Short mmCIF file of C-alpha atoms in Angstrom, two decimals:
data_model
loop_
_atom_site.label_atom_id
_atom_site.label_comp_id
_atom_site.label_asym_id
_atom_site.label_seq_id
_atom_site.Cartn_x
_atom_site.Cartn_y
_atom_site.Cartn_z
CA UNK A 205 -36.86 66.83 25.84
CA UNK A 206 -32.81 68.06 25.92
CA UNK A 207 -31.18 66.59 29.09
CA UNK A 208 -31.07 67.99 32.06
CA UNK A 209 -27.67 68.28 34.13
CA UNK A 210 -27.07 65.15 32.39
CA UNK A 211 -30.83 63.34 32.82
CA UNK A 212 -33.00 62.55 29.91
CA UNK A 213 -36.19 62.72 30.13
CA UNK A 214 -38.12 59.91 28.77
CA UNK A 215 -40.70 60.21 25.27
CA UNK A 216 -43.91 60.01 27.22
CA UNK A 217 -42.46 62.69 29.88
CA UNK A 218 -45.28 64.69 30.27
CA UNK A 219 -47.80 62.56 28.20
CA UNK A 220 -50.10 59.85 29.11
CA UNK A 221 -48.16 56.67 30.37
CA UNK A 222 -50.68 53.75 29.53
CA UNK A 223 -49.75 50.22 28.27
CA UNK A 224 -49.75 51.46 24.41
CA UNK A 225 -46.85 54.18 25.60
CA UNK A 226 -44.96 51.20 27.88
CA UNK A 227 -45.07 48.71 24.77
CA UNK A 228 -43.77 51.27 22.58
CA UNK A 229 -40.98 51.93 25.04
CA UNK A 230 -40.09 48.06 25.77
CA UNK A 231 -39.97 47.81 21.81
CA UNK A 232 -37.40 50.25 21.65
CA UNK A 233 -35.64 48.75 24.75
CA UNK A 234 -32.20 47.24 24.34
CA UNK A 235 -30.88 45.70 26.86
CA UNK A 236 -27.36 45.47 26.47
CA UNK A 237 -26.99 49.37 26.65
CA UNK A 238 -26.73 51.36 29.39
CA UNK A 239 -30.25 52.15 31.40
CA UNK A 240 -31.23 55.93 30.33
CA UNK A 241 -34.41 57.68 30.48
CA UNK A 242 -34.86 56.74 26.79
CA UNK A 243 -33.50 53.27 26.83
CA UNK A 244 -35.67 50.86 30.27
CA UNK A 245 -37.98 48.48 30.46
CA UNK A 246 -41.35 50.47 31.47
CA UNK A 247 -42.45 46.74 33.24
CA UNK A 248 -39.65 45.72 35.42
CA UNK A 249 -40.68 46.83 38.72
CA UNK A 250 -38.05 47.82 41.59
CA UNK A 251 -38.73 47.37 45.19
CA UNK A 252 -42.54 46.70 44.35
CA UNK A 253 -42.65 49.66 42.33
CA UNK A 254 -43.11 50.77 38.81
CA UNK A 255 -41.56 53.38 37.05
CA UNK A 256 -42.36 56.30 35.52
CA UNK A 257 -42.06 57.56 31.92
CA UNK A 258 -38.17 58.15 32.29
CA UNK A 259 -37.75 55.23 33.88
CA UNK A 260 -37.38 56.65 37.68
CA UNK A 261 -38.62 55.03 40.34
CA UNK A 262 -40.99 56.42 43.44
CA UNK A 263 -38.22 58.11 46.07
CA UNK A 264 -35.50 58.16 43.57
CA UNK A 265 -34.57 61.85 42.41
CA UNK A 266 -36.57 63.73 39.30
CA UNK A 267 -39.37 61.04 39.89
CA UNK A 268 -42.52 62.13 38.33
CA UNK A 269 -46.12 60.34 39.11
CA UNK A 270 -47.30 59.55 35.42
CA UNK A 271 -50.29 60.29 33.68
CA UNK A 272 -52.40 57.39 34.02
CA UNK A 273 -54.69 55.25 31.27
CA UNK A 274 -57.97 54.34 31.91
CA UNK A 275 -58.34 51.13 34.01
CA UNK A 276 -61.01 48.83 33.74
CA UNK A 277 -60.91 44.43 34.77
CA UNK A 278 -61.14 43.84 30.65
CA UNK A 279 -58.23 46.10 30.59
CA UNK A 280 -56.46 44.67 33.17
CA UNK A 281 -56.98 41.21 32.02
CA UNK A 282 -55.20 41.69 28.57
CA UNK A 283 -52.34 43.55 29.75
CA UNK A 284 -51.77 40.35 32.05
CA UNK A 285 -52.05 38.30 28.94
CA UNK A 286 -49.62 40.69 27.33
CA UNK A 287 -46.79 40.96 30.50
CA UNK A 288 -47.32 36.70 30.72
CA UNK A 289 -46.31 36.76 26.57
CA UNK A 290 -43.54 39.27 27.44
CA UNK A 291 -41.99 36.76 30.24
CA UNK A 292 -42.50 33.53 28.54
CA UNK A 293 -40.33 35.79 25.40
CA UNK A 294 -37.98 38.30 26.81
CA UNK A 295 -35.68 40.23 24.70
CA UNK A 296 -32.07 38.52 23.95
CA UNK A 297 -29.64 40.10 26.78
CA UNK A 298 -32.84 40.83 29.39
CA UNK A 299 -31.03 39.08 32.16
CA UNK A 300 -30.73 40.24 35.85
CA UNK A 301 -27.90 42.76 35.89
CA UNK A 302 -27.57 43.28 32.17
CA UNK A 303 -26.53 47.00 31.60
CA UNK A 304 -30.91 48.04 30.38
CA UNK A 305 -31.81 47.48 33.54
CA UNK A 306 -32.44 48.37 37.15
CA UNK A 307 -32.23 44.97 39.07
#
């Protein structure tokens, strides 16, 4: 979607906001430019929180509560495989304060 008074909205704005959608977000991620609402990483939380498809957080302005995947333990399980992977491997520049993200 075109921004709006200066916000982008992110890809899965509107659209379902399950692990497939976050993966295909981080793998567009950079990290070295500027946080945007098509350029965050959908797994760093802030304040306990995670985000939501444009990369706003609960409380913070134009925050919108996503639409969920289905959740089951076998679910749950791999994407914990998955976020353990994406630690032990971050992207080059993914470093507290770097200009991608929020903390």
């Amino acid at each position: 979607s075109a921004p709006v008074g200066g916000f982008q909205y992110g890809l899965y704005d509107e659209k379902l906001w399950d692990n497939e959608a976050k993966k295909d977000v981080y793998n567009k991620w950079d990290p070295n430019s500027p946080r945007s609402g098509l350029n965050f990483n959908p797994f760093e939380t802030f304040k306990g929180n995670s985000c939501d498809a444009s990369g706003v957080y609960p409380g913070e302005p134009r925050y919108k509560d996503p639409t969920r995947g289905d959740v089951s333990y076998a679910i749950m399980q791999a994407e914990a495989a998955e976020a353990k992977e994406r630690a032990a491997n971050p992207k080059a520049g993914d470093v507290k304060g770097c200009p991608g993200c929020k903390n």
